Amino acid sequence: DAGVTQSPTHLIKTRGQQVTLRCSPKSGHDTVSWYQQALGQGPQFIFQYYEEEERQRGNFPDRFSGHQFPNYSSELNVNALLLGDSALYLCASSLDPTPVGNTIYFGEGSWLTVV
Amino acid sequence: GENVEQHPSTLSVQEGDSAVIKCTYSDSASNYFPWYKQELGKGPQLIIDIRSNVGEKKDQRIAVTLNKTAKHFSLHITETQPEDSAVYFCAASMGREAAGNKLTFGGGTRVLVKP
């Protein structure tokens, strides 16, 4: 059973460019969330997708956008890249949560360096 | 919003000793508390979780306790081994009705097990 898969694993972009990161959720999961993890810090919630719609968003600017496809896979797009966007971007998948919350699994992440 | 604090930030133990990491949360509506282990260059790996209707949960050498009244939860690792060396994160989330299973993470604890 494949877990959460992300691509690419590493990439380098220049300030002002745009980047697209991709995620395939764990088999059977329908909810995808994206997190940003700066070096030495805990992951920070960016947004969550369910039924192809953004259901919830963290404190991130509109430069961060996403999409979920009918097969539940997802993309994270970041426009007008800043040096501060350099981080590990993590995709997490789960089943649509019950009132008590479903288990959330993370991928290995995509390392983004902005120069 | 929810705030999770984690202590200590670093923890050094001798192989075979126990390690304890403590977290506090601010929002009494949080009802799901996972713990993740993150090795260098990898994504967070779920090691154990606990829901608010349970006070304690154990899985081999790992145990988690939850005190809802005090709003704190702890991770206990017994008989530590060198392979337990990693960064550990606690997290908290609410169910779908409140926050769509968004995770709020603590700042992490770097654990070093000395042989």
Coordinates of N, CA and C in Angstrom, one line a residue:
Chain A
D1 N 0.8 -1.2 0.0 CA 0.0 0.0 0.0 C 0.9 1.2 0.0
A2 N 0.8 2.0 -1.1 CA 1.6 3.2 -1.2 C 1.1 4.3 -0.2
G3 N 2.1 4.9 0.5 CA 1.8 6.0 1.4 C 1.6 7.3 0.6
V4 N 1.8 8.4 1.3 CA 1.6 9.7 0.6 C 2.9 10.0 -0.2
T5 N 2.7 10.3 -1.5 CA 3.9 10.5 -2.3 C 3.9 11.9 -2.8
Q6 N 5.1 12.5 -2.9 CA 5.2 13.9 -3.3 C 6.3 14.1 -4.3
S7 N 6.1 15.1 -5.2 CA 7.2 15.4 -6.2 C 7.2 16.8 -6.5
P8 N 8.3 17.4 -6.9 CA 9.6 16.8 -6.8 C 10.1 16.7 -5.4
T9 N 11.2 16.0 -5.1 CA 11.8 16.0 -3.8 C 12.6 17.2 -3.4
H10 N 13.3 17.7 -4.4 CA 14.1 18.9 -4.2 C 14.0 19.8 -5.5
L11 N 13.9 21.1 -5.2 CA 14.0 22.0 -6.4 C 14.5 23.4 -5.9
I12 N 15.1 24.1 -6.9 CA 15.7 25.4 -6.6 C 15.0 26.4 -7.6
K13 N 14.5 27.5 -7.1 CA 13.8 28.5 -7.9 C 14.4 29.9 -7.6
T14 N 14.2 30.8 -8.5 CA 14.7 32.2 -8.3 C 13.5 33.0 -7.8
R15 N 13.9 34.0 -7.0 CA 12.9 35.0 -6.5 C 12.0 35.5 -7.7
G16 N 10.7 35.6 -7.4 CA 9.7 36.0 -8.4 C 9.1 35.0 -9.3
Q17 N 9.8 33.8 -9.3 CA 9.3 32.7 -10.1 C 8.1 32.0 -9.4
Q18 N 7.5 31.1 -10.1 CA 6.4 30.3 -9.6 C 6.7 28.9 -9.5
V19 N 6.1 28.1 -8.6 CA 6.4 26.7 -8.4 C 5.2 25.9 -8.2
T20 N 5.2 24.7 -8.7 CA 4.0 23.8 -8.5 C 4.6 22.5 -7.9
L21 N 4.0 22.1 -6.7 CA 4.3 20.9 -6.0 C 3.2 19.9 -6.1
R22 N 3.4 18.6 -6.2 CA 2.4 17.6 -6.4 C 2.3 16.6 -5.3
C23 N 1.1 16.1 -5.1 CA 0.9 15.1 -4.0 C -0.1 14.1 -4.4
S24 N 0.2 12.8 -4.1 CA -0.8 11.8 -4.2 C -1.1 11.2 -2.8
P25 N -2.3 11.2 -2.4 CA -2.6 10.8 -1.0 C -2.5 9.3 -0.9
K26 N -2.5 8.9 0.4 CA -2.5 7.4 0.7 C -3.7 6.8 0.1
S27 N -3.6 5.6 -0.3 CA -4.7 4.9 -0.9 C -5.9 4.9 0.0
G28 N -7.1 5.3 -0.5 CA -8.3 5.3 0.2 C -8.6 6.6 0.9
H29 N -7.6 7.5 0.9 CA -7.8 8.8 1.6 C -8.4 9.9 0.6
D30 N -9.2 10.8 1.1 CA -9.9 11.7 0.2 C -9.6 13.2 0.6
T31 N -8.9 13.4 1.7 CA -8.6 14.7 2.2 C -7.1 15.0 2.1
V32 N -6.7 16.1 1.5 CA -5.3 16.5 1.4 C -5.1 17.8 2.1
S33 N -4.0 17.9 2.9 CA -3.6 19.2 3.5 C -2.2 19.4 3.1
W34 N -1.8 20.7 3.1 CA -0.4 21.1 2.8 C 0.1 21.9 4.0
Y35 N 1.4 21.6 4.4 CA 2.0 22.3 5.5 C 3.4 22.8 5.0
Q36 N 3.8 23.9 5.6 CA 5.1 24.5 5.3 C 6.0 24.3 6.6
Q37 N 7.2 23.8 6.4 CA 8.0 23.6 7.6 C 9.4 24.3 7.3
A38 N 9.6 25.4 8.0 CA 10.8 26.1 7.9 C 11.9 25.3 8.8
L39 N 13.1 25.6 8.5 CA 14.2 24.8 9.1 C 14.2 25.1 10.7
G40 N 14.1 24.0 11.4 CA 14.1 24.1 12.9 C 12.8 24.4 13.5
Q41 N 11.7 24.3 12.7 CA 10.4 24.6 13.3 C 9.4 23.5 13.0
G42 N 8.3 23.6 13.7 CA 7.2 22.7 13.4 C 6.5 23.0 12.1
P43 N 5.8 22.1 11.5 CA 5.0 22.4 10.3 C 3.9 23.4 10.6
Q44 N 3.6 24.2 9.6 CA 2.6 25.2 9.7 C 1.5 24.9 8.6
F45 N 0.3 24.9 9.0 CA -0.8 24.5 8.1 C -1.0 25.6 7.1
I46 N -1.1 25.2 5.8 CA -1.3 26.1 4.7 C -2.8 26.1 4.3
F47 N -3.3 25.0 3.9 CA -4.7 24.8 3.6 C -5.0 23.3 3.4
Q48 N -6.3 23.0 3.3 CA -6.8 21.7 3.2 C -7.9 21.6 2.1
Y49 N -7.8 20.5 1.3 CA -8.8 20.2 0.2 C -9.6 19.0 0.5
Y50 N -10.8 19.1 0.2 CA -11.7 17.9 0.3 C -12.8 18.1 -0.8
E51 N -13.1 17.1 -1.5 CA -14.1 17.2 -2.6 C -13.8 18.3 -3.5
E52 N -12.5 18.4 -3.8 CA -12.0 19.4 -4.8 C -12.2 20.8 -4.5
E53 N -12.4 21.1 -3.2 CA -12.6 22.5 -2.7 C -11.7 22.7 -1.5
E54 N -11.2 24.0 -1.5 CA -10.4 24.4 -0.3 C -11.4 24.6 0.9
R55 N -11.2 23.8 1.9 CA -12.1 23.8 3.0 C -11.7 24.7 4.1
Q56 N -10.4 24.8 4.3 CA -9.9 25.6 5.4 C -8.5 26.1 5.0
R57 N -8.1 27.3 5.5 CA -6.9 27.9 5.1 C -6.2 28.5 6.4
G58 N -4.9 28.3 6.4 CA -4.1 28.9 7.5 C -3.7 30.3 7.1
N59 N -2.8 30.9 7.9 CA -2.4 32.3 7.8 C -1.3 32.4 6.7
F60 N -1.7 32.2 5.5 CA -0.7 32.3 4.3 C -1.4 33.2 3.3
P61 N -0.5 34.0 2.6 CA -1.1 34.9 1.6 C -1.6 34.2 0.4
D62 N -2.3 35.0 -0.5 CA -3.0 34.5 -1.7 C -2.0 34.0 -2.7
R63 N -0.7 34.3 -2.5 CA 0.3 33.7 -3.4 C 0.3 32.2 -3.4
F64 N -0.2 31.7 -2.3 CA -0.2 30.2 -2.1 C -1.6 29.8 -2.5
S65 N -1.7 28.9 -3.5 CA -3.0 28.4 -4.0 C -2.8 26.9 -4.2
G66 N -4.0 26.3 -4.3 CA -3.9 24.8 -4.5 C -5.1 24.3 -5.4
H67 N -5.0 23.0 -5.6 CA -6.1 22.4 -6.4 C -6.1 20.9 -5.9
Q68 N -7.3 20.3 -6.0 CA -7.5 18.9 -5.8 C -8.2 18.3 -7.0
F69 N -7.7 17.2 -7.5 CA -8.3 16.6 -8.7 C -9.3 15.5 -8.3
P70 N -10.1 15.0 -9.3 CA -11.1 14.0 -8.9 C -10.5 12.7 -8.4
N71 N -9.2 12.4 -8.6 CA -8.6 11.2 -8.1 C -8.0 11.5 -6.7
Y72 N -8.3 12.7 -6.1 CA -7.9 13.1 -4.8 C -6.5 13.7 -4.7
S73 N -5.7 13.5 -5.8 CA -4.4 14.1 -5.8 C -4.5 15.6 -5.7
S74 N -3.4 16.3 -5.4 CA -3.4 17.7 -5.2 C -2.1 18.4 -5.6
E75 N -2.3 19.7 -5.9 CA -1.1 20.5 -6.2 C -1.1 21.7 -5.3
L76 N 0.1 22.2 -5.0 CA 0.3 23.4 -4.3 C 1.1 24.3 -5.2
N77 N 0.6 25.5 -5.4 CA 1.2 26.5 -6.3 C 1.6 27.7 -5.4
V78 N 2.8 28.2 -5.7 CA 3.3 29.4 -5.0 C 3.8 30.4 -6.1
N79 N 3.2 31.6 -6.1 CA 3.6 32.6 -7.1 C 4.5 33.6 -6.5
A80 N 5.2 34.3 -7.3 CA 6.0 35.5 -6.9 C 6.9 35.0 -5.7
L81 N 7.7 34.0 -5.8 CA 8.5 33.4 -4.8 C 9.3 34.5 -4.1
L82 N 9.4 34.3 -2.7 CA 10.3 35.1 -1.9 C 11.3 34.2 -1.3
L83 N 12.4 34.9 -0.8 CA 13.5 34.1 -0.2 C 12.9 33.3 1.0
G84 N 11.9 33.9 1.7 CA 11.3 33.4 2.9 C 10.4 32.2 2.6
D85 N 10.2 31.9 1.4 CA 9.4 30.7 1.0 C 10.2 29.4 1.0
S86 N 11.5 29.6 1.2 CA 12.4 28.4 1.2 C 12.0 27.6 2.5
A87 N 11.7 26.3 2.2 CA 11.2 25.5 3.3 C 10.9 24.1 2.8
L88 N 10.6 23.2 3.7 CA 10.1 21.8 3.3 C 8.6 21.9 3.2
Y89 N 8.0 21.5 2.1 CA 6.6 21.6 1.9 C 6.0 20.1 2.0
L90 N 5.2 19.9 3.0 CA 4.7 18.6 3.3 C 3.2 18.5 2.9
C91 N 2.9 17.3 2.3 CA 1.5 17.0 2.0 C 1.1 16.0 3.1
A92 N -0.2 16.1 3.5 CA -0.7 15.2 4.5 C -2.1 14.7 4.0
S93 N -2.3 13.4 4.2 CA -3.6 12.9 3.7 C -4.3 12.2 4.9
S94 N -5.7 12.2 4.8 CA -6.5 11.5 5.8 C -7.9 11.3 5.1
L95 N -8.7 10.5 5.9 CA -10.1 10.4 5.5 C -10.8 11.7 6.1
D96 N -11.9 12.1 5.4 CA -12.7 13.2 5.9 C -13.0 12.9 7.4
P97 N -12.6 13.8 8.2 CA -12.5 13.5 9.7 C -13.9 13.3 10.3
T98 N -13.9 12.4 11.2 CA -15.0 12.3 12.1 C -15.0 13.4 13.1
P99 N -15.9 13.5 14.0 CA -15.8 14.5 15.1 C -14.6 14.4 15.9
V100 N -14.0 13.2 16.0 CA -12.9 13.0 16.9 C -11.6 13.1 16.1
G101 N -11.6 13.2 14.7 CA -10.4 13.4 14.0 C -9.9 12.0 13.5
N102 N -9.5 12.0 12.2 CA -8.9 10.8 11.6 C -7.4 10.9 11.6
T103 N -6.8 9.8 11.5 CA -5.3 9.7 11.5 C -4.8 10.4 10.3
I104 N -3.7 11.2 10.4 CA -3.2 12.0 9.3 C -1.7 11.5 9.1
Y105 N -1.5 11.2 7.8 CA -0.2 10.7 7.4 C 0.5 11.7 6.5
F106 N 1.8 11.9 6.6 CA 2.6 12.8 5.9 C 3.5 12.1 4.8
G107 N 3.7 12.9 3.8 CA 4.7 12.5 2.8 C 6.1 12.9 3.2
E108 N 7.1 12.6 2.4 CA 8.5 12.9 2.7 C 8.8 14.4 2.4
G109 N 7.9 15.1 1.7 CA 8.1 16.5 1.5 C 8.8 16.9 0.2
S110 N 8.7 18.1 -0.1 CA 9.4 18.7 -1.2 C 10.2 19.9 -0.7
W111 N 11.6 19.8 -0.9 CA 12.4 20.8 -0.4 C 12.5 21.9 -1.4
L112 N 12.1 23.1 -1.1 CA 12.1 24.3 -2.0 C 13.2 25.2 -1.5
T113 N 14.1 25.6 -2.4 CA 15.1 26.6 -2.1 C 14.9 27.7 -3.0
V114 N 14.7 29.0 -2.5 CA 14.5 30.1 -3.3 C 15.8 31.0 -3.2
V115 N 16.4 31.3 -4.4 CA 17.7 32.0 -4.4 C 17.5 33.4 -5.1
Chain B
G1 N -6.8 31.2 17.8 CA -6.6 29.9 17.4 C -5.9 29.0 18.4
E2 N -5.7 27.8 18.0 CA -5.0 26.8 18.9 C -3.5 27.2 19.0
N3 N -2.9 27.0 20.2 CA -1.5 27.2 20.4 C -1.0 26.0 21.2
V4 N 0.1 25.4 20.7 CA 0.7 24.2 21.3 C 2.1 24.5 21.7
E5 N 2.4 24.3 22.9 CA 3.8 24.5 23.4 C 4.4 23.2 23.8
Q6 N 5.7 23.0 23.5 CA 6.3 21.7 23.7 C 7.7 21.9 24.4
H7 N 7.9 21.0 25.4 CA 9.1 21.1 26.2 C 9.7 19.7 26.5
P8 N 11.0 19.5 26.6 CA 12.0 20.5 26.3 C 12.3 20.6 24.8
S9 N 13.1 21.6 24.4 CA 13.4 21.7 23.0 C 14.5 20.7 22.6
T10 N 15.4 20.3 23.6 CA 16.4 19.3 23.3 C 16.4 18.4 24.5
L11 N 16.7 17.1 24.3 CA 16.7 16.1 25.3 C 17.8 15.1 25.0
S12 N 18.7 14.9 25.9 CA 19.8 14.0 25.8 C 19.7 12.9 26.9
V13 N 19.6 11.6 26.5 CA 19.5 10.5 27.4 C 20.5 9.4 27.1
Q14 N 20.8 8.6 28.1 CA 21.6 7.5 27.9 C 20.8 6.3 27.4
E15 N 21.4 5.5 26.5 CA 20.7 4.4 26.0 C 20.1 3.5 27.2
G16 N 18.9 3.2 27.0 CA 18.2 2.4 28.1 C 17.4 3.2 29.1
D17 N 17.7 4.5 29.1 CA 16.9 5.4 30.0 C 15.6 5.7 29.4
S18 N 14.7 6.4 30.1 CA 13.4 6.9 29.6 C 13.5 8.3 29.2
A19 N 12.7 8.7 28.2 CA 12.6 10.1 27.8 C 11.1 10.5 27.9
V20 N 10.9 11.7 28.3 CA 9.6 12.3 28.5 C 9.5 13.6 27.8
I21 N 8.5 13.8 27.0 CA 8.3 15.1 26.3 C 6.9 15.6 26.6
K22 N 6.8 16.9 27.0 CA 5.5 17.4 27.4 C 5.0 18.5 26.5
C23 N 3.7 18.5 26.3 CA 3.0 19.5 25.5 C 1.8 20.0 26.2
T24 N 1.5 21.3 26.0 CA 0.3 21.9 26.5 C -0.4 22.5 25.3
Y25 N -1.8 22.6 25.4 CA -2.6 23.2 24.3 C -3.5 24.2 24.9
S26 N -4.0 25.1 24.1 CA -4.8 26.2 24.6 C -6.3 26.1 24.4
D27 N -6.7 25.4 23.4 CA -8.1 25.3 23.0 C -8.8 24.0 23.6
S28 N -9.7 24.1 24.5 CA -10.3 23.0 25.1 C -11.2 22.2 24.1
A29 N -11.4 22.7 22.9 CA -12.1 22.0 21.8 C -11.3 21.0 21.1
S30 N -10.0 21.1 21.3 CA -9.1 20.1 20.7 C -9.4 18.7 21.2
N31 N -9.4 17.7 20.3 CA -9.8 16.4 20.7 C -9.0 15.2 20.1
Y32 N -7.9 15.6 19.4 CA -7.1 14.6 18.8 C -5.6 15.0 18.9
F33 N -4.8 14.1 19.4 CA -3.4 14.5 19.8 C -2.4 13.5 19.2
P34 N -1.9 13.7 18.1 CA -0.9 12.8 17.5 C 0.6 13.2 17.9
W35 N 1.5 12.2 17.8 CA 2.9 12.5 18.0 C 3.6 12.0 16.7
Y36 N 4.5 12.8 16.3 CA 5.3 12.5 15.0 C 6.8 12.4 15.3
K37 N 7.5 11.5 14.7 CA 8.9 11.5 14.7 C 9.4 11.9 13.4
Q38 N 10.4 12.8 13.3 CA 10.9 13.2 12.1 C 12.5 13.1 12.1
E39 N 12.9 12.2 11.2 CA 14.4 12.0 11.0 C 14.9 13.0 10.0
L40 N 16.2 13.3 10.0 CA 16.8 14.3 9.2 C 16.5 14.1 7.7
G41 N 15.9 15.1 7.1 CA 15.6 15.0 5.6 C 14.4 14.2 5.2
K42 N 13.6 13.9 6.2 CA 12.4 13.1 6.0 C 11.1 13.8 6.5
G43 N 10.0 13.3 6.1 CA 8.7 13.8 6.5 C 8.4 13.3 7.9
P44 N 7.4 13.9 8.6 CA 7.0 13.4 9.9 C 6.3 12.0 9.8
Q45 N 6.7 11.1 10.7 CA 6.1 9.8 10.8 C 5.3 9.7 12.0
L46 N 4.0 9.3 11.9 CA 3.1 9.1 13.0 C 3.6 7.9 13.9
I47 N 3.8 8.2 15.2 CA 4.3 7.1 16.1 C 3.2 6.7 17.0
I48 N 2.3 7.6 17.4 CA 1.2 7.2 18.3 C 0.3 8.4 18.4
D49 N -1.0 8.1 18.7 CA -2.0 9.2 18.8 C -3.0 8.9 19.9
I50 N -3.6 9.9 20.4 CA -4.6 9.7 21.4 C -5.8 10.6 21.2
R51 N -7.0 10.1 21.5 CA -8.2 10.9 21.3 C -8.7 11.3 22.7
S52 N -9.5 12.3 22.7 CA -9.9 12.9 24.0 C -10.7 12.0 24.9
N53 N -11.3 10.9 24.4 CA -12.1 10.0 25.2 C -11.2 9.0 25.9
V54 N -9.9 9.1 25.7 CA -8.9 8.1 26.3 C -7.9 8.9 27.1
G55 N -7.5 8.4 28.3 CA -6.5 9.1 29.1 C -5.1 8.6 28.9
E56 N -4.9 7.4 28.4 CA -3.6 6.8 28.2 C -3.6 5.8 27.1
K57 N -2.5 5.7 26.4 CA -2.4 4.7 25.3 C -0.9 4.3 25.2
K58 N -0.7 3.0 25.0 CA 0.6 2.4 25.0 C 0.8 1.6 23.8
D59 N 2.0 1.6 23.2 CA 2.4 0.8 22.0 C 3.8 0.4 22.2
Q60 N 4.1 -0.7 22.7 CA 5.4 -1.3 23.0 C 6.2 -0.3 23.9
R61 N 7.2 0.3 23.4 CA 8.0 1.2 24.3 C 7.5 2.6 24.4
I62 N 6.5 2.9 23.7 CA 6.0 4.3 23.6 C 4.6 4.4 24.3
A63 N 4.4 5.4 25.0 CA 3.1 5.7 25.7 C 2.8 7.1 25.6
V64 N 1.5 7.4 25.6 CA 1.1 8.8 25.6 C 0.0 9.0 26.7
T65 N 0.0 10.1 27.4 CA -1.0 10.3 28.4 C -1.6 11.7 28.1
L66 N -2.9 11.8 28.5 CA -3.6 13.0 28.2 C -4.4 13.5 29.5
N67 N -4.2 14.7 29.8 CA -5.0 15.3 30.9 C -5.8 16.5 30.3
K68 N -7.1 16.2 30.1 CA -7.9 17.2 29.4 C -8.2 18.4 30.4
T69 N -8.3 18.1 31.6 CA -8.5 19.2 32.6 C -7.4 20.3 32.6
A70 N -6.2 19.7 32.6 CA -5.0 20.6 32.6 C -4.6 21.0 31.2
K71 N -5.2 20.4 30.2 CA -4.8 20.7 28.8 C -3.4 20.4 28.5
H72 N -2.9 19.2 28.9 CA -1.6 18.8 28.6 C -1.5 17.3 28.3
F73 N -0.5 17.0 27.4 CA -0.3 15.6 27.1 C 1.2 15.3 27.0
S74 N 1.6 14.1 27.2 CA 3.0 13.7 27.3 C 3.3 12.5 26.5
L75 N 4.5 12.4 26.0 CA 5.0 11.2 25.3 C 6.1 10.6 26.2
H76 N 6.0 9.3 26.4 CA 7.0 8.6 27.2 C 7.6 7.5 26.3
I77 N 8.9 7.5 26.3 CA 9.7 6.5 25.6 C 10.5 5.7 26.6
T78 N 10.3 4.5 26.7 CA 11.1 3.7 27.7 C 12.2 2.9 26.9
E79 N 13.2 2.5 27.7 CA 14.3 1.7 27.2 C 14.8 2.3 25.9
T80 N 15.2 3.5 25.9 CA 15.6 4.2 24.6 C 16.7 3.5 23.9
Q81 N 16.7 3.6 22.6 CA 17.7 3.0 21.8 C 18.3 4.1 20.8
P82 N 19.5 4.0 20.3 CA 20.1 5.0 19.4 C 19.2 5.4 18.3
E83 N 18.4 4.4 17.8 CA 17.5 4.7 16.6 C 16.3 5.6 17.0
D84 N 16.1 5.8 18.3 CA 15.1 6.7 18.8 C 15.5 8.2 18.6
S85 N 16.8 8.4 18.3 CA 17.3 9.8 18.1 C 16.6 10.4 16.9
A86 N 16.0 11.5 17.1 CA 15.2 12.2 16.0 C 14.6 13.5 16.7
V87 N 13.8 14.2 15.8 CA 13.0 15.3 16.4 C 11.6 14.8 16.5
Y88 N 11.0 15.0 17.6 CA 9.6 14.6 17.9 C 8.7 15.9 18.0
F89 N 7.6 15.7 17.4 CA 6.6 16.8 17.4 C 5.3 16.3 18.0
C90 N 4.7 17.1 18.9 CA 3.3 16.9 19.3 C 2.4 17.8 18.5
A91 N 1.2 17.5 18.4 CA 0.2 18.3 17.6 C -1.2 18.1 18.2
A92 N -2.0 19.0 17.9 CA -3.4 19.0 18.4 C -4.3 19.4 17.2
S93 N -5.5 18.8 17.3 CA -6.5 19.2 16.3 C -7.9 19.0 16.8
M94 N -8.8 19.7 16.2 CA -10.3 19.5 16.5 C -10.9 18.8 15.4
G95 N -12.1 18.2 15.6 CA -12.8 17.5 14.6 C -13.4 18.4 13.5
R96 N -14.0 17.8 12.6 CA -14.5 18.5 11.4 C -15.3 19.7 11.7
E97 N -16.2 19.6 12.7 CA -17.1 20.7 12.9 C -16.4 22.0 13.2
A98 N -15.3 21.9 13.9 CA -14.7 23.1 14.3 C -13.5 23.5 13.3
A99 N -12.7 22.6 12.9 CA -11.5 23.0 12.2 C -11.1 22.1 11.1
G100 N -11.9 21.1 10.7 CA -11.5 20.3 9.6 C -10.3 19.5 9.7
N101 N -9.9 19.1 11.0 CA -8.8 18.2 11.2 C -7.5 18.9 10.9
K102 N -7.4 20.2 11.0 CA -6.1 20.9 10.9 C -5.3 20.6 12.1
L103 N -4.0 20.3 11.9 CA -3.1 20.1 13.0 C -2.3 21.4 13.3
T104 N -2.2 21.6 14.6 CA -1.3 22.7 15.1 C -0.2 22.0 15.9
F105 N 1.0 22.3 15.5 CA 2.2 21.6 16.0 C 2.9 22.4 17.1
G106 N 3.5 21.6 18.0 CA 4.5 22.2 18.9 C 5.8 22.5 18.2
G107 N 6.7 23.1 18.9 CA 8.0 23.5 18.3 C 9.0 22.4 18.0
G108 N 8.7 21.2 18.6 CA 9.6 20.1 18.4 C 10.6 19.9 19.5
T109 N 11.0 18.6 19.7 CA 12.0 18.2 20.7 C 13.1 17.4 20.0
R110 N 14.3 17.8 20.1 CA 15.4 17.1 19.5 C 15.9 16.1 20.5
V111 N 15.7 14.8 20.3 CA 16.1 13.8 21.2 C 17.4 13.1 20.7
L112 N 18.4 13.0 21.6 CA 19.6 12.3 21.3 C 19.8 11.2 22.3
V113 N 19.9 10.0 21.8 CA 20.2 8.9 22.7 C 21.6 8.5 22.6
K114 N 22.4 8.6 23.7 CA 23.8 8.3 23.7 C 24.1 6.9 24.0
P115 N 24.8 6.2 23.1 CA 25.1 4.8 23.4 C 26.0 4.6 24.6

